[in-house]
Amino acid sequence: MPESPRPAPKAGRPRDRHIDRAVIAATLEIQEEAGYAGVSLEAVARRAGTSRPAIYRRWPGRAHLLLAAIADRLDVPEPPDTGCTLCDIGESFNVFVAAYRTIRPEVLSALYAECAPDPELRGRYLRTIVEPARQAVGRTLDRAIARGDLRAGVDRELLLDMVGSLVHYRAMFGRAHLADDEAERAIEVLLRGAAADYAALVEHSEALEREHLDRPGVRHARASRP
Amino acid sequence: MPESPRPAPKAGRPRDRHIDRAVIAATLEIQEEAGYAGVSLEAVARRAGTSRPAIYRRWPGRAHLLLAAIADRLDVPEPPDTGCTLCDIGESFNVFVAAYRTIRPEVLSALYAECAPDPELRGRYLRTIVEPARQAVGRTLDRAIARGDLRAGVDRELLLDMVGSLVHYRAMFGRAHLADDEAERAIEVLLRGAAADYAALVEHSEALEREHLDRPGVRHARASRP
Amino acid sequence: MPESPRPAPKAGRPRDRHIDRAVIAATLEIQEEAGYAGVSLEAVARRAGTSRPAIYRRWPGRAHLLLAAIADRLDVPEPPDTGCTLCDIGESFNVFVAAYRTIRPEVLSALYAECAPDPELRGRYLRTIVEPARQAVGRTLDRAIARGDLRAGVDRELLLDMVGSLVHYRAMFGRAHLADDEAERAIEVLLRGAAADYAALVEHSEALEREHLDRPGVRHARASRP
Amino acid sequence: MPESPRPAPKAGRPRDRHIDRAVIAATLEIQEEAGYAGVSLEAVARRAGTSRPAIYRRWPGRAHLLLAAIADRLDVPEPPDTGCTLCDIGESFNVFVAAYRTIRPEVLSALYAECAPDPELRGRYLRTIVEPARQAVGRTLDRAIARGDLRAGVDRELLLDMVGSLVHYRAMFGRAHLADDEAERAIEVLLRGAAADYAALVEHSEALEREHLDRPGVRHARASRP
DNA sequence: TGCTAAGCGAGACGGTACGTCCCGTCTTAAT
DNA sequence: ATTAAGACGGGACGTACCGTCTCGCTTAGCA
């Protein structure tokens, strides 16, 4: 569902939906092949078999278009609710990683760069690219807080940023994507820092692990023993 | 001293050093006034009172030029060595914040975006913009490790990234710069998570605080009591 | 009464006559203000307070519209019938001049240019713009021929073209409009060339001139004596 | 030798002469195939295998370009100097006809239409398209005047316009190009009107004709006897 | 008098061409 | 030999306008 930030007016000839799709598709293709620099509206129009004005009618510029194209493809997995805080929060990184993995890092940065100077655009970027993953992890965090697994007074937003920023940072600055063991170590640091009783969380996780064989799709954070 | 990555050949007519300076100056001015998008070599050459080829002779392109101009202006403070791990590491955020504060966030992201697709350029970016602050904080971390204040097995690089990424993330995505109290809460989380004995660190810090009045320039992380 | 070449169908909602008038008026205004180049259907529709399709429903395109608008305003004076061939034919130039004077020369040429490639349109142009004046002068010529004032075998159409072309040429290529004395000299050349007995015509004209004071509105060609 | 009204500057990279030629050639081709309306700078650039800016660097716009292209192809024959005024002036029409014949009438009118509103351009049009033929005929006229073959006081410029306008008019308004017999009749009218002694001219012409067989390339006006 | 359908008005569409900015390169003259 | 600088060839931009299509409303003519 390619969402144009320029809503199609009610009166007059209706837009050709095929063009919407073709443009989004062309944008994604070019971005994949030639990077952000290759995404000129000229090239997109050419590949989509349409004209530049047809694109401008839908999106005000390159950044809006790319944002729409990328948001269209974003798929933020819902983190599991296993009752095991350690495991669930361990999945948090995967949520972010999965979200950002669809996008080539240099495209992500270029896109943000183009959004940055325009408040409206920056807002849209945050709303479409950043927030979905952030909110997904936020829900997990809320459950942990509700269970009393985190210290009282822990700053929910800050914690979200600490997870998100780390993934984002790595997504941008390479050192490749966050490796699995790195993610585990990071979670350990964060949970030792934020949990009301870290040892209890580990205990609980292990109990669950023993109880039933790993359910598919649910990974446990195998935190190293203290 | 604007460092031209293109060394001037020995033979032939020597380069006009005034042009080096004028170009760097013009670049910084324009970047400040019109943002990254305004920095076209055309505009820089015009403002510097020279021609485009003269710039290309010195830097291979816009990104190199801007990198040189911005690196020229970067100032990374050396974090203090007070013996108080809590305080010293508390300063870490300030190091990053100070480093990034010289640069307008949207320029930072745009610059990185342009560097990203080119390995050589990305390396130069990391080396010039990211590493100085990272290494400065790294030295503080090493002292803490040497003192045995951190748990054995703590991942030094990961910790650096967790600090750096948070500042960088905020520098880019706004929610303004990291507020002081947020930084403190973040440090608390990180140190609770990474310290061998967090309570001891707090204790030690408070002892030092009582002992002598705050030395100027050294702020203490006043962690909330458990 | 702006004549729409597209007849309104009988059934259905009838056309709004106000739009006919408004469009013609807008066309003439714009043509006067901004020349032919300024007459885009877009602009006409805007000024007439209507939409482009409403215009297309009435005229097939810009040329048709302008032709209609200009024809609407054309006013070809009827050349006098004084019995004095010299005088009457002397008026011929004025007929053409007057006919073309209503239209700015550059509009005239542009309009014709747009009509030229399309036979149907060119025919309409000739019929509406060229022929009226041509026929008016033709009638004068016929009277002269009937009176036997022209040599037998003189090519009526060619003569008409020689008068018309000269005025048209000057109207287009400036050297300003044909000055009065130039017109007289031209008539002298043409009549000396075409008359059966030029001297007799001059004689007759002068006789009439002596007989009665100049009637208003009738100028005599005061041909220089041989 | 495609003459660019934009003179190539002395300094800097010199223009690619191949582009000059290719653009002129493409312009003429398109004009021939698709008429004036088809000559968009876009199309010319495409066909010439170059870019729009390259054209704009040489000519300020479509009209200048077409003017240059057409002038490039204009070939005005030099009217003969046979000593026979009747013959020589008889050739005058051919000079004009030949000059205009290279250009499709509707292109001629469209070109002029675009030149008309701009004084500079109109001047250039007159200078490049109209004057060459006009001057050639003017030289013939001057010889006739020098020989005393024309009446004293005949308006040289007016006569030139009467010849030129007739051809031009026909070239534009079709009724096809001036037919040979029409031209002869027109010349007869003009010379009867302008000659000091028309009968003597005819006499002289016929004497020459008897004397030597028609020289190739020289046609005699066989004026009908009164 | 109420219903139907043709034609109307207007708005927006898809697309061509425009004239301009900037890029990266080449050429000449000067040092 | 290499500089400084001007201009080049070309890619892409964002806009004006074209000619067309679609909508919803109006209105004449038929039931």
PDB file of C-alpha atoms in Angstrom, chain A residues 16-172:
ATOM      1  CA  ASP A  16      -3.415   5.779 -11.814  1.00  0.00           C
ATOM      2  CA  ARG A  17      -2.642   3.338  -9.000  1.00  0.00           C
ATOM      3  CA  HIS A  18      -0.295   1.443 -11.271  1.00  0.00           C
ATOM      4  CA  ILE A  19       1.981   4.431 -11.317  1.00  0.00           C
ATOM      5  CA  ASP A  20       2.075   4.547  -7.533  1.00  0.00           C
ATOM      6  CA  ARG A  21       3.252   0.974  -7.452  1.00  0.00           C
ATOM      7  CA  ALA A  22       5.639   1.279 -10.361  1.00  0.00           C
ATOM      8  CA  VAL A  23       7.310   4.316  -8.851  1.00  0.00           C
ATOM      9  CA  ILE A  24       7.723   2.747  -5.443  1.00  0.00           C
ATOM     10  CA  ALA A  25       9.096  -0.388  -7.038  1.00  0.00           C
ATOM     11  CA  ALA A  26      11.487   1.525  -9.269  1.00  0.00           C
ATOM     12  CA  THR A  27      12.677   3.535  -6.309  1.00  0.00           C
ATOM     13  CA  LEU A  28      13.457   0.447  -4.296  1.00  0.00           C
ATOM     14  CA  GLU A  29      15.194  -1.222  -7.194  1.00  0.00           C
ATOM     15  CA  ILE A  30      17.407   1.722  -7.996  1.00  0.00           C
ATOM     16  CA  GLN A  31      18.220   2.296  -4.355  1.00  0.00           C
ATOM     17  CA  GLU A  32      19.296  -1.286  -4.141  1.00  0.00           C
ATOM     18  CA  GLU A  33      21.399  -1.210  -7.275  1.00  0.00           C
ATOM     19  CA  ALA A  34      22.921   2.215  -7.242  1.00  0.00           C
ATOM     20  CA  GLY A  35      22.553   3.458  -3.699  1.00  0.00           C
ATOM     21  CA  TYR A  36      20.954   6.642  -2.599  1.00  0.00           C
ATOM     22  CA  ALA A  37      22.952   8.764  -5.010  1.00  0.00           C
ATOM     23  CA  GLY A  38      21.456   6.857  -7.923  1.00  0.00           C
ATOM     24  CA  VAL A  39      17.927   7.677  -6.911  1.00  0.00           C
ATOM     25  CA  SER A  40      17.205  10.701  -9.055  1.00  0.00           C
ATOM     26  CA  LEU A  41      13.591  11.368  -9.816  1.00  0.00           C
ATOM     27  CA  GLU A  42      14.653  11.364 -13.428  1.00  0.00           C
ATOM     28  CA  ALA A  43      15.928   7.803 -13.138  1.00  0.00           C
ATOM     29  CA  VAL A  44      12.951   6.647 -11.135  1.00  0.00           C
ATOM     30  CA  ALA A  45      10.543   8.097 -13.655  1.00  0.00           C
ATOM     31  CA  ARG A  46      12.443   6.510 -16.498  1.00  0.00           C
ATOM     32  CA  ARG A  47      12.462   3.095 -14.887  1.00  0.00           C
ATOM     33  CA  ALA A  48       8.864   3.307 -13.768  1.00  0.00           C
ATOM     34  CA  GLY A  49       7.886   4.229 -17.295  1.00  0.00           C
ATOM     35  CA  THR A  50       6.330   7.500 -16.262  1.00  0.00           C
ATOM     36  CA  SER A  51       7.253  11.169 -16.025  1.00  0.00           C
ATOM     37  CA  ARG A  52       8.721  13.391 -13.380  1.00  0.00           C
ATOM     38  CA  PRO A  53       5.603  15.504 -12.851  1.00  0.00           C
ATOM     39  CA  ALA A  54       3.600  12.364 -12.121  1.00  0.00           C
ATOM     40  CA  ILE A  55       5.960  11.690  -9.241  1.00  0.00           C
ATOM     41  CA  TYR A  56       5.927  15.244  -7.978  1.00  0.00           C
ATOM     42  CA  ARG A  57       2.152  15.052  -7.904  1.00  0.00           C
ATOM     43  CA  ARG A  58       2.432  12.263  -5.357  1.00  0.00           C
ATOM     44  CA  TRP A  59       5.493  13.180  -3.329  1.00  0.00           C
ATOM     45  CA  PRO A  60       7.049  16.590  -2.885  1.00  0.00           C
ATOM     46  CA  GLY A  61      10.571  15.370  -3.496  1.00  0.00           C
ATOM     47  CA  ARG A  62      13.131  12.641  -3.417  1.00  0.00           C
ATOM     48  CA  ALA A  63      13.231  12.299   0.350  1.00  0.00           C
ATOM     49  CA  HIS A  64       9.481  11.916   0.683  1.00  0.00           C
ATOM     50  CA  LEU A  65       9.473   9.353  -2.059  1.00  0.00           C
ATOM     51  CA  LEU A  66      12.259   7.279  -0.592  1.00  0.00           C
ATOM     52  CA  LEU A  67      10.737   7.501   2.822  1.00  0.00           C
ATOM     53  CA  ALA A  68       7.475   6.180   1.447  1.00  0.00           C
ATOM     54  CA  ALA A  69       9.230   3.442  -0.493  1.00  0.00           C
ATOM     55  CA  ILE A  70      11.235   2.281   2.458  1.00  0.00           C
ATOM     56  CA  ALA A  71       8.414   2.544   4.935  1.00  0.00           C
ATOM     57  CA  ASP A  72       6.414   0.466   2.498  1.00  0.00           C
ATOM     58  CA  ARG A  73       8.882  -2.331   2.856  1.00  0.00           C
ATOM     59  CA  LEU A  74       9.589  -2.001   6.580  1.00  0.00           C
ATOM     60  CA  ASP A  75       8.545  -5.009   8.531  1.00  0.00           C
ATOM     61  CA  VAL A  76       8.812  -4.726  12.249  1.00  0.00           C
ATOM     62  CA  PRO A  77       8.383  -8.073  13.964  1.00  0.00           C
ATOM     63  CA  GLU A  78       6.271  -8.105  17.090  1.00  0.00           C
ATOM     64  CA  PRO A  79       8.506  -9.173  19.978  1.00  0.00           C
ATOM     65  CA  PRO A  80       7.220 -12.275  21.755  1.00  0.00           C
ATOM     66  CA  ASP A  81       5.487 -12.301  25.093  1.00  0.00           C
ATOM     67  CA  THR A  82       6.844 -15.381  26.808  1.00  0.00           C
ATOM     68  CA  GLY A  83       6.641 -14.167  30.351  1.00  0.00           C
ATOM     69  CA  CYS A  84      10.429 -14.405  30.479  1.00  0.00           C
ATOM     70  CA  THR A  85      11.671 -10.820  30.765  1.00  0.00           C
ATOM     71  CA  LEU A  86      15.218 -11.781  29.989  1.00  0.00           C
ATOM     72  CA  CYS A  87      14.207 -13.543  26.803  1.00  0.00           C
ATOM     73  CA  ASP A  88      11.685 -10.976  25.686  1.00  0.00           C
ATOM     74  CA  ILE A  89      13.997  -8.047  26.127  1.00  0.00           C
ATOM     75  CA  GLY A  90      16.731 -10.079  24.521  1.00  0.00           C
ATOM     76  CA  GLU A  91      14.594 -10.078  21.455  1.00  0.00           C
ATOM     77  CA  SER A  92      14.521  -6.298  21.462  1.00  0.00           C
ATOM     78  CA  PHE A  93      17.699  -5.962  19.534  1.00  0.00           C
ATOM     79  CA  ASN A  94      16.390  -8.336  16.954  1.00  0.00           C
ATOM     80  CA  VAL A  95      13.387  -6.161  16.478  1.00  0.00           C
ATOM     81  CA  PHE A  96      15.557  -3.181  15.700  1.00  0.00           C
ATOM     82  CA  VAL A  97      18.015  -5.170  13.692  1.00  0.00           C
ATOM     83  CA  ALA A  98      15.267  -6.740  11.622  1.00  0.00           C
ATOM     84  CA  ALA A  99      13.689  -3.362  11.069  1.00  0.00           C
ATOM     85  CA  TYR A 100      16.873  -1.743   9.879  1.00  0.00           C
ATOM     86  CA  ARG A 101      18.160  -4.766   8.019  1.00  0.00           C
ATOM     87  CA  THR A 102      15.742  -4.217   5.155  1.00  0.00           C
ATOM     88  CA  ILE A 103      17.556  -0.994   4.366  1.00  0.00           C
ATOM     89  CA  ARG A 104      21.123  -0.617   3.232  1.00  0.00           C
ATOM     90  CA  PRO A 105      22.904   1.378   5.918  1.00  0.00           C
ATOM     91  CA  GLU A 106      24.248   4.014   3.570  1.00  0.00           C
ATOM     92  CA  VAL A 107      20.781   4.568   2.216  1.00  0.00           C
ATOM     93  CA  LEU A 108      19.439   4.897   5.713  1.00  0.00           C
ATOM     94  CA  SER A 109      21.952   7.556   6.572  1.00  0.00           C
ATOM     95  CA  ALA A 110      21.531   9.417   3.317  1.00  0.00           C
ATOM     96  CA  LEU A 111      17.813   9.365   3.720  1.00  0.00           C
ATOM     97  CA  TYR A 112      17.988  10.686   7.208  1.00  0.00           C
ATOM     98  CA  ALA A 113      20.467  13.305   6.089  1.00  0.00           C
ATOM     99  CA  GLU A 114      18.002  14.608   3.599  1.00  0.00           C
ATOM    100  CA  CYS A 115      15.194  14.552   6.135  1.00  0.00           C
ATOM    101  CA  ALA A 116      17.143  16.222   8.885  1.00  0.00           C
ATOM    102  CA  PRO A 117      16.955  19.876   7.839  1.00  0.00           C
ATOM    103  CA  ASP A 118      13.189  19.826   7.397  1.00  0.00           C
ATOM    104  CA  PRO A 119      11.197  19.446  10.618  1.00  0.00           C
ATOM    105  CA  GLU A 120       8.151  18.063   8.860  1.00  0.00           C
ATOM    106  CA  LEU A 121      10.245  15.507   7.076  1.00  0.00           C
ATOM    107  CA  ARG A 122      12.265  14.622  10.125  1.00  0.00           C
ATOM    108  CA  GLY A 123       9.048  14.020  11.995  1.00  0.00           C
ATOM    109  CA  ARG A 124       7.808  11.773   9.251  1.00  0.00           C
ATOM    110  CA  TYR A 125      11.094   9.884   9.290  1.00  0.00           C
ATOM    111  CA  LEU A 126      10.905   9.303  13.022  1.00  0.00           C
ATOM    112  CA  ARG A 127       7.271   8.326  12.815  1.00  0.00           C
ATOM    113  CA  THR A 128       7.672   5.906   9.928  1.00  0.00           C
ATOM    114  CA  ILE A 129      11.141   4.466  10.344  1.00  0.00           C
ATOM    115  CA  VAL A 130      12.132   4.823  13.968  1.00  0.00           C
ATOM    116  CA  GLU A 131       8.960   4.679  16.010  1.00  0.00           C
ATOM    117  CA  PRO A 132       7.488   1.361  14.865  1.00  0.00           C
ATOM    118  CA  ALA A 133      10.411  -0.645  16.207  1.00  0.00           C
ATOM    119  CA  ARG A 134      10.697   1.636  19.192  1.00  0.00           C
ATOM    120  CA  GLN A 135       7.082   1.129  20.149  1.00  0.00           C
ATOM    121  CA  ALA A 136       7.300  -2.613  19.660  1.00  0.00           C
ATOM    122  CA  VAL A 137      10.175  -2.798  22.103  1.00  0.00           C
ATOM    123  CA  GLY A 138       8.363  -0.322  24.288  1.00  0.00           C
ATOM    124  CA  ARG A 139       5.500  -2.753  24.738  1.00  0.00           C
ATOM    125  CA  THR A 140       7.910  -5.444  25.906  1.00  0.00           C
ATOM    126  CA  LEU A 141       9.458  -3.007  28.310  1.00  0.00           C
ATOM    127  CA  ASP A 142       6.061  -2.059  29.665  1.00  0.00           C
ATOM    128  CA  ARG A 143       5.269  -5.665  30.419  1.00  0.00           C
ATOM    129  CA  ALA A 144       8.546  -6.007  32.282  1.00  0.00           C
ATOM    130  CA  ILE A 145       7.787  -2.874  34.247  1.00  0.00           C
ATOM    131  CA  ALA A 146       4.269  -4.135  34.971  1.00  0.00           C
ATOM    132  CA  ARG A 147       5.743  -7.361  36.285  1.00  0.00           C
ATOM    133  CA  GLY A 148       7.982  -5.317  38.530  1.00  0.00           C
ATOM    134  CA  ASP A 149      11.074  -6.738  36.892  1.00  0.00           C
ATOM    135  CA  LEU A 150      12.693  -3.358  36.439  1.00  0.00           C
ATOM    136  CA  ARG A 151      13.816  -1.009  39.137  1.00  0.00           C
ATOM    137  CA  ALA A 152      11.325   1.635  40.021  1.00  0.00           C
ATOM    138  CA  GLY A 153      12.228   4.918  38.414  1.00  0.00           C
ATOM    139  CA  VAL A 154      13.935   3.428  35.409  1.00  0.00           C
ATOM    140  CA  ASP A 155      13.585   5.812  32.438  1.00  0.00           C
ATOM    141  CA  ARG A 156      11.585   3.885  29.854  1.00  0.00           C
ATOM    142  CA  GLU A 157      12.355   6.282  26.970  1.00  0.00           C
ATOM    143  CA  LEU A 158      16.034   6.380  27.764  1.00  0.00           C
ATOM    144  CA  LEU A 159      16.222   2.621  27.809  1.00  0.00           C
ATOM    145  CA  LEU A 160      14.522   2.444  24.446  1.00  0.00           C
ATOM    146  CA  ASP A 161      17.014   4.926  23.093  1.00  0.00           C
ATOM    147  CA  MET A 162      19.903   2.941  24.462  1.00  0.00           C
ATOM    148  CA  VAL A 163      18.785  -0.117  22.594  1.00  0.00           C
ATOM    149  CA  GLY A 164      17.723   1.680  19.452  1.00  0.00           C
ATOM    150  CA  SER A 165      20.748   3.898  19.267  1.00  0.00           C
ATOM    151  CA  LEU A 166      23.127   0.984  19.537  1.00  0.00           C
ATOM    152  CA  VAL A 167      21.561  -0.871  16.654  1.00  0.00           C
ATOM    153  CA  HIS A 168      21.213   2.279  14.629  1.00  0.00           C
ATOM    154  CA  TYR A 169      24.802   3.250  15.285  1.00  0.00           C
ATOM    155  CA  ARG A 170      26.047  -0.089  14.150  1.00  0.00           C
ATOM    156  CA  ALA A 171      23.724  -0.073  11.176  1.00  0.00           C
ATOM    157  CA  MET A 172      25.273   3.170  10.121  1.00  0.00           C
TER     158      MET A 172
END
